[in-house]
Amino acid sequence: MSEYKDATLAIRAGIRQTQEQENSEAIFMTSSFAYSSAAEAAGKFCGELDGNVYSRFTNPTVEMFEKRLAALEKGEAAIATSSGMAALMTLGYSLLKAGDKVVCSRNIFGSTVKFFNAYMAKYNVEIAYVDATDYDAWEREIDDNTRLCYFETPSNPLYEVVDVAKVAELAHAKGALLCVDTVLATPALQNPLTQGADIVMQSATKFIDGQGRCLGGALIASKEIVSQFVAFMRSAGPAMSPFNAWVLLNGLETLSLRMKAHSGNAQALAEFLEQHPKVAKVNYGGLPSHKYHELAKAQQKDFGGVMSFELDGGREAAWTFIDNVKLMSITGNLGDTKTLVTHPATTTHGRLTDEEKLAAGIKEGLVRLSVGLEDIEDIIADVEQALAKV
Ligand SMILES: *Cc1c(COP(=O)(O)O)cnc(C)c1O
């Protein structure tokens, strides 16, 4: 299928039709698979025969999702997991051992920090945090024990953009692997594997589903690396449900169209916010004034749907804004057709200590928006009337 362009791959890659000749992908809601003989069962269990055994190992609907996502990410293979965090867990437990070091950007998803600090550190994995765009710091921290480098680009919620090729070069110089979380960009806007990364981590819960319906995650990499994740999956079992895989397969079909529309709405809203007197700062890569605009333009096809902005007046101002929205949903999720608003300091990043928040730049006056696909005039009107109450 690799001869086809992305829009075609998004709709056709990975399809496995049954003898019923269905044109929409089938949902294989089955935990196990049955055999015609004891010998066939034995052959499939020991791997001498190809075929399905149990849905913790493989499932045809989940495999369709994995193949389609791998095609869009330009990776050799993918493994689907029950959530984005299950993908991170699979990454950590598959690749890391006691004595290894992880070098990770500071401004990352709150649960990612917790997973590294609470669970990986417990097994004597050393975690060093660096400012994502301080390449001297990356170089200083990556040493011979470093097995994994990890960052988000663009980052949530401050829209920092990290140069994938630069960190990949520093990681590879010391024999470390680079995993990039591009949940905000999705494969429709950026393919880190073509820019030097070894592994891409996705939370399919966000824009890949795109309608806030179900959880899912994935890791995309070379066949050799994915085989290590597959071995962990068989033993530990954070598998994706076949039903969720079916929802997410459908999500991939329209992903690039939706990302274009999210980006258009977000751009218009960011431009509105930037000239609003009550807004101190807007963090969105599509604004020429944004620190990382040029790098985002070079690495990404567009700027996506997530942004944040700062209000003077700290938590009170941010909460007043949020309490006065009429159209938007107040929720910590992102990547929905609905526009979503949240206060990172007390929700998505609420489990971080004050020190960790300060280091990550999560201020009390910060508001995050995941700009949806409602009419942009209605979105701007809602933001405008809520800002008037601040
Ligand atoms: C949501 C999210 C995750 C975690 O994914 P889940 O599917 O919620 O487990 C990781 N990274 C980023 C950037 C996210 O937005």
JSON list of N, CA, C and O in Angstrom, two decimals, residues 246-295:
[
{"chain": "A", "resi": 246, "resn": "TRP", "atom": "N", "xyz": [-12.01, -0.28, 16.20]},
{"chain": "A", "resi": 246, "resn": "TRP", "atom": "CA", "xyz": [-12.93, 0.01, 15.09]},
{"chain": "A", "resi": 246, "resn": "TRP", "atom": "C", "xyz": [-13.31, 1.50, 15.06]},
{"chain": "A", "resi": 246, "resn": "TRP", "atom": "O", "xyz": [-13.29, 2.14, 14.00]},
{"chain": "A", "resi": 247, "resn": "VAL", "atom": "N", "xyz": [-13.60, 2.06, 16.24]},
{"chain": "A", "resi": 247, "resn": "VAL", "atom": "CA", "xyz": [-13.91, 3.50, 16.31]},
{"chain": "A", "resi": 247, "resn": "VAL", "atom": "C", "xyz": [-12.71, 4.30, 15.81]},
{"chain": "A", "resi": 247, "resn": "VAL", "atom": "O", "xyz": [-12.86, 5.26, 15.04]},
{"chain": "A", "resi": 248, "resn": "LEU", "atom": "N", "xyz": [-11.52, 3.90, 16.24]},
{"chain": "A", "resi": 248, "resn": "LEU", "atom": "CA", "xyz": [-10.31, 4.66, 15.92]},
{"chain": "A", "resi": 248, "resn": "LEU", "atom": "C", "xyz": [-9.89, 4.49, 14.45]},
{"chain": "A", "resi": 248, "resn": "LEU", "atom": "O", "xyz": [-9.34, 5.41, 13.85]},
{"chain": "A", "resi": 249, "resn": "LEU", "atom": "N", "xyz": [-10.17, 3.31, 13.87]},
{"chain": "A", "resi": 249, "resn": "LEU", "atom": "CA", "xyz": [-9.95, 3.11, 12.43]},
{"chain": "A", "resi": 249, "resn": "LEU", "atom": "C", "xyz": [-10.78, 4.11, 11.65]},
{"chain": "A", "resi": 249, "resn": "LEU", "atom": "O", "xyz": [-10.30, 4.73, 10.69]},
{"chain": "A", "resi": 250, "resn": "ASN", "atom": "N", "xyz": [-12.02, 4.26, 12.04]},
{"chain": "A", "resi": 250, "resn": "ASN", "atom": "CA", "xyz": [-12.90, 5.24, 11.38]},
{"chain": "A", "resi": 250, "resn": "ASN", "atom": "C", "xyz": [-12.37, 6.66, 11.61]},
{"chain": "A", "resi": 250, "resn": "ASN", "atom": "O", "xyz": [-12.45, 7.50, 10.72]},
{"chain": "A", "resi": 251, "resn": "GLY", "atom": "N", "xyz": [-11.83, 6.90, 12.80]},
{"chain": "A", "resi": 251, "resn": "GLY", "atom": "CA", "xyz": [-11.27, 8.22, 13.09]},
{"chain": "A", "resi": 251, "resn": "GLY", "atom": "C", "xyz": [-10.13, 8.56, 12.15]},
{"chain": "A", "resi": 251, "resn": "GLY", "atom": "O", "xyz": [-10.01, 9.69, 11.67]},
{"chain": "A", "resi": 252, "resn": "LEU", "atom": "N", "xyz": [-9.27, 7.58, 11.89]},
{"chain": "A", "resi": 252, "resn": "LEU", "atom": "CA", "xyz": [-8.12, 7.83, 11.00]},
{"chain": "A", "resi": 252, "resn": "LEU", "atom": "C", "xyz": [-8.57, 8.27, 9.60]},
{"chain": "A", "resi": 252, "resn": "LEU", "atom": "O", "xyz": [-7.88, 9.02, 8.92]},
{"chain": "A", "resi": 253, "resn": "GLU", "atom": "N", "xyz": [-9.72, 7.76, 9.16]},
{"chain": "A", "resi": 253, "resn": "GLU", "atom": "CA", "xyz": [-10.19, 8.07, 7.80]},
{"chain": "A", "resi": 253, "resn": "GLU", "atom": "C", "xyz": [-10.35, 9.58, 7.57]},
{"chain": "A", "resi": 253, "resn": "GLU", "atom": "O", "xyz": [-10.10, 10.08, 6.49]},
{"chain": "A", "resi": 254, "resn": "THR", "atom": "N", "xyz": [-10.81, 10.29, 8.59]},
{"chain": "A", "resi": 254, "resn": "THR", "atom": "CA", "xyz": [-11.09, 11.73, 8.43]},
{"chain": "A", "resi": 254, "resn": "THR", "atom": "C", "xyz": [-10.09, 12.60, 9.18]},
{"chain": "A", "resi": 254, "resn": "THR", "atom": "O", "xyz": [-10.28, 13.82, 9.27]},
{"chain": "A", "resi": 255, "resn": "LEU", "atom": "N", "xyz": [-9.03, 11.99, 9.71]},
{"chain": "A", "resi": 255, "resn": "LEU", "atom": "CA", "xyz": [-8.11, 12.74, 10.57]},
{"chain": "A", "resi": 255, "resn": "LEU", "atom": "C", "xyz": [-7.53, 13.97, 9.88]},
{"chain": "A", "resi": 255, "resn": "LEU", "atom": "O", "xyz": [-7.53, 15.07, 10.45]},
{"chain": "A", "resi": 256, "resn": "SER", "atom": "N", "xyz": [-7.03, 13.82, 8.66]},
{"chain": "A", "resi": 256, "resn": "SER", "atom": "CA", "xyz": [-6.35, 14.98, 8.06]},
{"chain": "A", "resi": 256, "resn": "SER", "atom": "C", "xyz": [-7.35, 16.09, 7.72]},
{"chain": "A", "resi": 256, "resn": "SER", "atom": "O", "xyz": [-7.02, 17.28, 7.83]},
{"chain": "A", "resi": 257, "resn": "LEU", "atom": "N", "xyz": [-8.57, 15.73, 7.34]},
{"chain": "A", "resi": 257, "resn": "LEU", "atom": "CA", "xyz": [-9.60, 16.77, 7.09]},
{"chain": "A", "resi": 257, "resn": "LEU", "atom": "C", "xyz": [-9.92, 17.51, 8.38]},
{"chain": "A", "resi": 257, "resn": "LEU", "atom": "O", "xyz": [-10.03, 18.75, 8.40]},
{"chain": "A", "resi": 258, "resn": "ARG", "atom": "N", "xyz": [-10.07, 16.72, 9.46]},
{"chain": "A", "resi": 258, "resn": "ARG", "atom": "CA", "xyz": [-10.41, 17.36, 10.74]},
{"chain": "A", "resi": 258, "resn": "ARG", "atom": "C", "xyz": [-9.26, 18.23, 11.24]},
{"chain": "A", "resi": 258, "resn": "ARG", "atom": "O", "xyz": [-9.48, 19.33, 11.77]},
{"chain": "A", "resi": 259, "resn": "MET", "atom": "N", "xyz": [-8.02, 17.76, 11.08]},
{"chain": "A", "resi": 259, "resn": "MET", "atom": "CA", "xyz": [-6.88, 18.55, 11.58]},
{"chain": "A", "resi": 259, "resn": "MET", "atom": "C", "xyz": [-6.76, 19.88, 10.83]},
{"chain": "A", "resi": 259, "resn": "MET", "atom": "O", "xyz": [-6.37, 20.88, 11.41]},
{"chain": "A", "resi": 260, "resn": "LYS", "atom": "N", "xyz": [-7.10, 19.86, 9.54]},
{"chain": "A", "resi": 260, "resn": "LYS", "atom": "CA", "xyz": [-7.11, 21.10, 8.77]},
{"chain": "A", "resi": 260, "resn": "LYS", "atom": "C", "xyz": [-8.15, 22.06, 9.35]},
{"chain": "A", "resi": 260, "resn": "LYS", "atom": "O", "xyz": [-7.89, 23.25, 9.53]},
{"chain": "A", "resi": 261, "resn": "ALA", "atom": "N", "xyz": [-9.33, 21.53, 9.65]},
{"chain": "A", "resi": 261, "resn": "ALA", "atom": "CA", "xyz": [-10.41, 22.38, 10.17]},
{"chain": "A", "resi": 261, "resn": "ALA", "atom": "C", "xyz": [-10.11, 22.86, 11.59]},
{"chain": "A", "resi": 261, "resn": "ALA", "atom": "O", "xyz": [-10.35, 24.03, 11.93]},
{"chain": "A", "resi": 262, "resn": "HIS", "atom": "N", "xyz": [-9.56, 21.95, 12.44]},
{"chain": "A", "resi": 262, "resn": "HIS", "atom": "CA", "xyz": [-9.16, 22.37, 13.80]},
{"chain": "A", "resi": 262, "resn": "HIS", "atom": "C", "xyz": [-8.12, 23.49, 13.71]},
{"chain": "A", "resi": 262, "resn": "HIS", "atom": "O", "xyz": [-8.19, 24.48, 14.44]},
{"chain": "A", "resi": 263, "resn": "SER", "atom": "N", "xyz": [-7.16, 23.32, 12.81]},
{"chain": "A", "resi": 263, "resn": "SER", "atom": "CA", "xyz": [-6.07, 24.31, 12.68]},
{"chain": "A", "resi": 263, "resn": "SER", "atom": "C", "xyz": [-6.63, 25.65, 12.23]},
{"chain": "A", "resi": 263, "resn": "SER", "atom": "O", "xyz": [-6.21, 26.71, 12.73]},
{"chain": "A", "resi": 264, "resn": "GLY", "atom": "N", "xyz": [-7.58, 25.64, 11.30]},
{"chain": "A", "resi": 264, "resn": "GLY", "atom": "CA", "xyz": [-8.16, 26.88, 10.80]},
{"chain": "A", "resi": 264, "resn": "GLY", "atom": "C", "xyz": [-8.89, 27.63, 11.90]},
{"chain": "A", "resi": 264, "resn": "GLY", "atom": "O", "xyz": [-8.70, 28.85, 12.09]},
{"chain": "A", "resi": 265, "resn": "ASN", "atom": "N", "xyz": [-9.70, 26.90, 12.66]},
{"chain": "A", "resi": 265, "resn": "ASN", "atom": "CA", "xyz": [-10.44, 27.54, 13.77]},
{"chain": "A", "resi": 265, "resn": "ASN", "atom": "C", "xyz": [-9.47, 28.05, 14.85]},
{"chain": "A", "resi": 265, "resn": "ASN", "atom": "O", "xyz": [-9.65, 29.15, 15.38]},
{"chain": "A", "resi": 266, "resn": "ALA", "atom": "N", "xyz": [-8.47, 27.24, 15.17]},
{"chain": "A", "resi": 266, "resn": "ALA", "atom": "CA", "xyz": [-7.52, 27.63, 16.23]},
{"chain": "A", "resi": 266, "resn": "ALA", "atom": "C", "xyz": [-6.75, 28.87, 15.82]},
{"chain": "A", "resi": 266, "resn": "ALA", "atom": "O", "xyz": [-6.50, 29.76, 16.63]},
{"chain": "A", "resi": 267, "resn": "GLN", "atom": "N", "xyz": [-6.36, 28.93, 14.55]},
{"chain": "A", "resi": 267, "resn": "GLN", "atom": "CA", "xyz": [-5.61, 30.10, 14.06]},
{"chain": "A", "resi": 267, "resn": "GLN", "atom": "C", "xyz": [-6.45, 31.37, 14.22]},
{"chain": "A", "resi": 267, "resn": "GLN", "atom": "O", "xyz": [-5.96, 32.38, 14.74]},
{"chain": "A", "resi": 268, "resn": "ALA", "atom": "N", "xyz": [-7.71, 31.30, 13.82]},
{"chain": "A", "resi": 268, "resn": "ALA", "atom": "CA", "xyz": [-8.58, 32.48, 13.92]},
{"chain": "A", "resi": 268, "resn": "ALA", "atom": "C", "xyz": [-8.77, 32.90, 15.38]},
{"chain": "A", "resi": 268, "resn": "ALA", "atom": "O", "xyz": [-8.73, 34.09, 15.71]},
{"chain": "A", "resi": 269, "resn": "LEU", "atom": "N", "xyz": [-8.95, 31.90, 16.25]},
{"chain": "A", "resi": 269, "resn": "LEU", "atom": "CA", "xyz": [-9.16, 32.22, 17.66]},
{"chain": "A", "resi": 269, "resn": "LEU", "atom": "C", "xyz": [-7.88, 32.79, 18.29]},
{"chain": "A", "resi": 269, "resn": "LEU", "atom": "O", "xyz": [-7.93, 33.75, 19.08]},
{"chain": "A", "resi": 270, "resn": "ALA", "atom": "N", "xyz": [-6.73, 32.22, 17.93]},
{"chain": "A", "resi": 270, "resn": "ALA", "atom": "CA", "xyz": [-5.45, 32.71, 18.48]},
{"chain": "A", "resi": 270, "resn": "ALA", "atom": "C", "xyz": [-5.23, 34.16, 18.07]},
{"chain": "A", "resi": 270, "resn": "ALA", "atom": "O", "xyz": [-4.79, 34.98, 18.88]},
{"chain": "A", "resi": 271, "resn": "GLU", "atom": "N", "xyz": [-5.56, 34.49, 16.81]},
{"chain": "A", "resi": 271, "resn": "GLU", "atom": "CA", "xyz": [-5.40, 35.87, 16.34]},
{"chain": "A", "resi": 271, "resn": "GLU", "atom": "C", "xyz": [-6.35, 36.81, 17.09]},
{"chain": "A", "resi": 271, "resn": "GLU", "atom": "O", "xyz": [-5.98, 37.94, 17.44]},
{"chain": "A", "resi": 272, "resn": "PHE", "atom": "N", "xyz": [-7.55, 36.33, 17.37]},
{"chain": "A", "resi": 272, "resn": "PHE", "atom": "CA", "xyz": [-8.50, 37.14, 18.15]},
{"chain": "A", "resi": 272, "resn": "PHE", "atom": "C", "xyz": [-7.96, 37.37, 19.58]},
{"chain": "A", "resi": 272, "resn": "PHE", "atom": "O", "xyz": [-7.95, 38.49, 20.09]},
{"chain": "A", "resi": 273, "resn": "LEU", "atom": "N", "xyz": [-7.50, 36.30, 20.20]},
{"chain": "A", "resi": 273, "resn": "LEU", "atom": "CA", "xyz": [-7.02, 36.40, 21.59]},
{"chain": "A", "resi": 273, "resn": "LEU", "atom": "C", "xyz": [-5.80, 37.31, 21.70]},
{"chain": "A", "resi": 273, "resn": "LEU", "atom": "O", "xyz": [-5.64, 38.06, 22.66]},
{"chain": "A", "resi": 274, "resn": "GLU", "atom": "N", "xyz": [-4.91, 37.21, 20.69]},
{"chain": "A", "resi": 274, "resn": "GLU", "atom": "CA", "xyz": [-3.66, 37.97, 20.75]},
{"chain": "A", "resi": 274, "resn": "GLU", "atom": "C", "xyz": [-3.90, 39.47, 20.82]},
{"chain": "A", "resi": 274, "resn": "GLU", "atom": "O", "xyz": [-3.14, 40.21, 21.44]},
{"chain": "A", "resi": 275, "resn": "GLN", "atom": "N", "xyz": [-4.98, 39.94, 20.16]},
{"chain": "A", "resi": 275, "resn": "GLN", "atom": "CA", "xyz": [-5.21, 41.39, 20.19]},
{"chain": "A", "resi": 275, "resn": "GLN", "atom": "C", "xyz": [-6.19, 41.80, 21.29]},
{"chain": "A", "resi": 275, "resn": "GLN", "atom": "O", "xyz": [-6.57, 42.96, 21.40]},
{"chain": "A", "resi": 276, "resn": "HIS", "atom": "N", "xyz": [-6.61, 40.86, 22.15]},
{"chain": "A", "resi": 276, "resn": "HIS", "atom": "CA", "xyz": [-7.55, 41.18, 23.21]},
{"chain": "A", "resi": 276, "resn": "HIS", "atom": "C", "xyz": [-6.81, 41.79, 24.41]},
{"chain": "A", "resi": 276, "resn": "HIS", "atom": "O", "xyz": [-5.83, 41.22, 24.89]},
{"chain": "A", "resi": 277, "resn": "PRO", "atom": "N", "xyz": [-7.27, 42.95, 24.91]},
{"chain": "A", "resi": 277, "resn": "PRO", "atom": "CA", "xyz": [-6.53, 43.63, 25.98]},
{"chain": "A", "resi": 277, "resn": "PRO", "atom": "C", "xyz": [-6.40, 42.83, 27.29]},
{"chain": "A", "resi": 277, "resn": "PRO", "atom": "O", "xyz": [-5.48, 43.07, 28.07]},
{"chain": "A", "resi": 278, "resn": "LYS", "atom": "N", "xyz": [-7.32, 41.91, 27.55]},
{"chain": "A", "resi": 278, "resn": "LYS", "atom": "CA", "xyz": [-7.23, 41.17, 28.82]},
{"chain": "A", "resi": 278, "resn": "LYS", "atom": "C", "xyz": [-6.30, 39.95, 28.76]},
{"chain": "A", "resi": 278, "resn": "LYS", "atom": "O", "xyz": [-6.05, 39.30, 29.76]},
{"chain": "A", "resi": 279, "resn": "VAL", "atom": "N", "xyz": [-5.83, 39.65, 27.56]},
{"chain": "A", "resi": 279, "resn": "VAL", "atom": "CA", "xyz": [-5.00, 38.45, 27.39]},
{"chain": "A", "resi": 279, "resn": "VAL", "atom": "C", "xyz": [-3.52, 38.85, 27.41]},
{"chain": "A", "resi": 279, "resn": "VAL", "atom": "O", "xyz": [-3.08, 39.67, 26.60]},
{"chain": "A", "resi": 280, "resn": "ALA", "atom": "N", "xyz": [-2.77, 38.28, 28.37]},
{"chain": "A", "resi": 280, "resn": "ALA", "atom": "CA", "xyz": [-1.37, 38.66, 28.52]},
{"chain": "A", "resi": 280, "resn": "ALA", "atom": "C", "xyz": [-0.49, 37.97, 27.49]},
{"chain": "A", "resi": 280, "resn": "ALA", "atom": "O", "xyz": [0.48, 38.53, 27.00]},
{"chain": "A", "resi": 281, "resn": "LYS", "atom": "N", "xyz": [-0.84, 36.71, 27.14]},
{"chain": "A", "resi": 281, "resn": "LYS", "atom": "CA", "xyz": [0.03, 35.95, 26.23]},
{"chain": "A", "resi": 281, "resn": "LYS", "atom": "C", "xyz": [-0.77, 34.81, 25.62]},
{"chain": "A", "resi": 281, "resn": "LYS", "atom": "O", "xyz": [-1.61, 34.21, 26.29]},
{"chain": "A", "resi": 282, "resn": "VAL", "atom": "N", "xyz": [-0.50, 34.53, 24.35]},
{"chain": "A", "resi": 282, "resn": "VAL", "atom": "CA", "xyz": [-1.15, 33.39, 23.68]},
{"chain": "A", "resi": 282, "resn": "VAL", "atom": "C", "xyz": [-0.06, 32.42, 23.24]},
{"chain": "A", "resi": 282, "resn": "VAL", "atom": "O", "xyz": [0.93, 32.82, 22.62]},
{"chain": "A", "resi": 283, "resn": "ASN", "atom": "N", "xyz": [-0.23, 31.15, 23.59]},
{"chain": "A", "resi": 283, "resn": "ASN", "atom": "CA", "xyz": [0.73, 30.13, 23.19]},
{"chain": "A", "resi": 283, "resn": "ASN", "atom": "C", "xyz": [0.12, 29.30, 22.06]},
{"chain": "A", "resi": 283, "resn": "ASN", "atom": "O", "xyz": [-0.66, 28.37, 22.30]},
{"chain": "A", "resi": 284, "resn": "TYR", "atom": "N", "xyz": [0.46, 29.64, 20.83]},
{"chain": "A", "resi": 284, "resn": "TYR", "atom": "CA", "xyz": [-0.02, 28.88, 19.67]},
{"chain": "A", "resi": 284, "resn": "TYR", "atom": "C", "xyz": [1.00, 29.01, 18.53]},
{"chain": "A", "resi": 284, "resn": "TYR", "atom": "O", "xyz": [1.37, 30.13, 18.15]},
{"chain": "A", "resi": 285, "resn": "GLY", "atom": "N", "xyz": [1.41, 27.90, 17.99]},
{"chain": "A", "resi": 285, "resn": "GLY", "atom": "CA", "xyz": [2.48, 27.87, 16.99]},
{"chain": "A", "resi": 285, "resn": "GLY", "atom": "C", "xyz": [2.15, 28.59, 15.70]},
{"chain": "A", "resi": 285, "resn": "GLY", "atom": "O", "xyz": [3.04, 28.97, 14.94]},
{"chain": "A", "resi": 286, "resn": "GLY", "atom": "N", "xyz": [0.86, 28.79, 15.43]},
{"chain": "A", "resi": 286, "resn": "GLY", "atom": "CA", "xyz": [0.47, 29.44, 14.18]},
{"chain": "A", "resi": 286, "resn": "GLY", "atom": "C", "xyz": [0.64, 30.96, 14.21]},
{"chain": "A", "resi": 286, "resn": "GLY", "atom": "O", "xyz": [0.52, 31.61, 13.17]},
{"chain": "A", "resi": 287, "resn": "LEU", "atom": "N", "xyz": [0.91, 31.52, 15.37]},
{"chain": "A", "resi": 287, "resn": "LEU", "atom": "CA", "xyz": [1.10, 32.98, 15.46]},
{"chain": "A", "resi": 287, "resn": "LEU", "atom": "C", "xyz": [2.55, 33.32, 15.12]},
{"chain": "A", "resi": 287, "resn": "LEU", "atom": "O", "xyz": [3.47, 32.79, 15.76]},
{"chain": "A", "resi": 288, "resn": "PRO", "atom": "N", "xyz": [2.77, 34.22, 14.15]},
{"chain": "A", "resi": 288, "resn": "PRO", "atom": "CA", "xyz": [4.15, 34.60, 13.82]},
{"chain": "A", "resi": 288, "resn": "PRO", "atom": "C", "xyz": [4.92, 35.13, 15.04]},
{"chain": "A", "resi": 288, "resn": "PRO", "atom": "O", "xyz": [6.15, 35.04, 15.08]},
{"chain": "A", "resi": 289, "resn": "SER", "atom": "N", "xyz": [4.20, 35.66, 16.05]},
{"chain": "A", "resi": 289, "resn": "SER", "atom": "CA", "xyz": [4.87, 36.17, 17.25]},
{"chain": "A", "resi": 289, "resn": "SER", "atom": "C", "xyz": [5.33, 35.05, 18.18]},
{"chain": "A", "resi": 289, "resn": "SER", "atom": "O", "xyz": [6.12, 35.27, 19.09]},
{"chain": "A", "resi": 290, "resn": "HIS", "atom": "N", "xyz": [4.84, 33.82, 17.97]},
{"chain": "A", "resi": 290, "resn": "HIS", "atom": "CA", "xyz": [5.18, 32.72, 18.88]},
{"chain": "A", "resi": 290, "resn": "HIS", "atom": "C", "xyz": [6.65, 32.33, 18.70]},
{"chain": "A", "resi": 290, "resn": "HIS", "atom": "O", "xyz": [7.15, 32.24, 17.59]},
{"chain": "A", "resi": 291, "resn": "LYS", "atom": "N", "xyz": [7.29, 32.08, 19.85]},
{"chain": "A", "resi": 291, "resn": "LYS", "atom": "CA", "xyz": [8.73, 31.80, 19.86]},
{"chain": "A", "resi": 291, "resn": "LYS", "atom": "C", "xyz": [9.11, 30.66, 18.91]},
{"chain": "A", "resi": 291, "resn": "LYS", "atom": "O", "xyz": [10.18, 30.66, 18.32]},
{"chain": "A", "resi": 292, "resn": "TYR", "atom": "N", "xyz": [8.24, 29.68, 18.76]},
{"chain": "A", "resi": 292, "resn": "TYR", "atom": "CA", "xyz": [8.60, 28.49, 17.98]},
{"chain": "A", "resi": 292, "resn": "TYR", "atom": "C", "xyz": [7.87, 28.42, 16.63]},
{"chain": "A", "resi": 292, "resn": "TYR", "atom": "O", "xyz": [7.77, 27.35, 16.04]},
{"chain": "A", "resi": 293, "resn": "HIS", "atom": "N", "xyz": [7.36, 29.56, 16.17]},
{"chain": "A", "resi": 293, "resn": "HIS", "atom": "CA", "xyz": [6.59, 29.57, 14.92]},
{"chain": "A", "resi": 293, "resn": "HIS", "atom": "C", "xyz": [7.37, 28.99, 13.74]},
{"chain": "A", "resi": 293, "resn": "HIS", "atom": "O", "xyz": [6.87, 28.13, 13.01]},
{"chain": "A", "resi": 294, "resn": "GLU", "atom": "N", "xyz": [8.61, 29.43, 13.57]},
{"chain": "A", "resi": 294, "resn": "GLU", "atom": "CA", "xyz": [9.40, 29.01, 12.39]},
{"chain": "A", "resi": 294, "resn": "GLU", "atom": "C", "xyz": [9.69, 27.52, 12.43]},
{"chain": "A", "resi": 294, "resn": "GLU", "atom": "O", "xyz": [9.57, 26.82, 11.43]},
{"chain": "A", "resi": 295, "resn": "LEU", "atom": "N", "xyz": [10.07, 27.02, 13.61]},
{"chain": "A", "resi": 295, "resn": "LEU", "atom": "CA", "xyz": [10.38, 25.59, 13.73]},
{"chain": "A", "resi": 295, "resn": "LEU", "atom": "C", "xyz": [9.11, 24.76, 13.53]},
{"chain": "A", "resi": 295, "resn": "LEU", "atom": "O", "xyz": [9.15, 23.71, 12.86]}
]
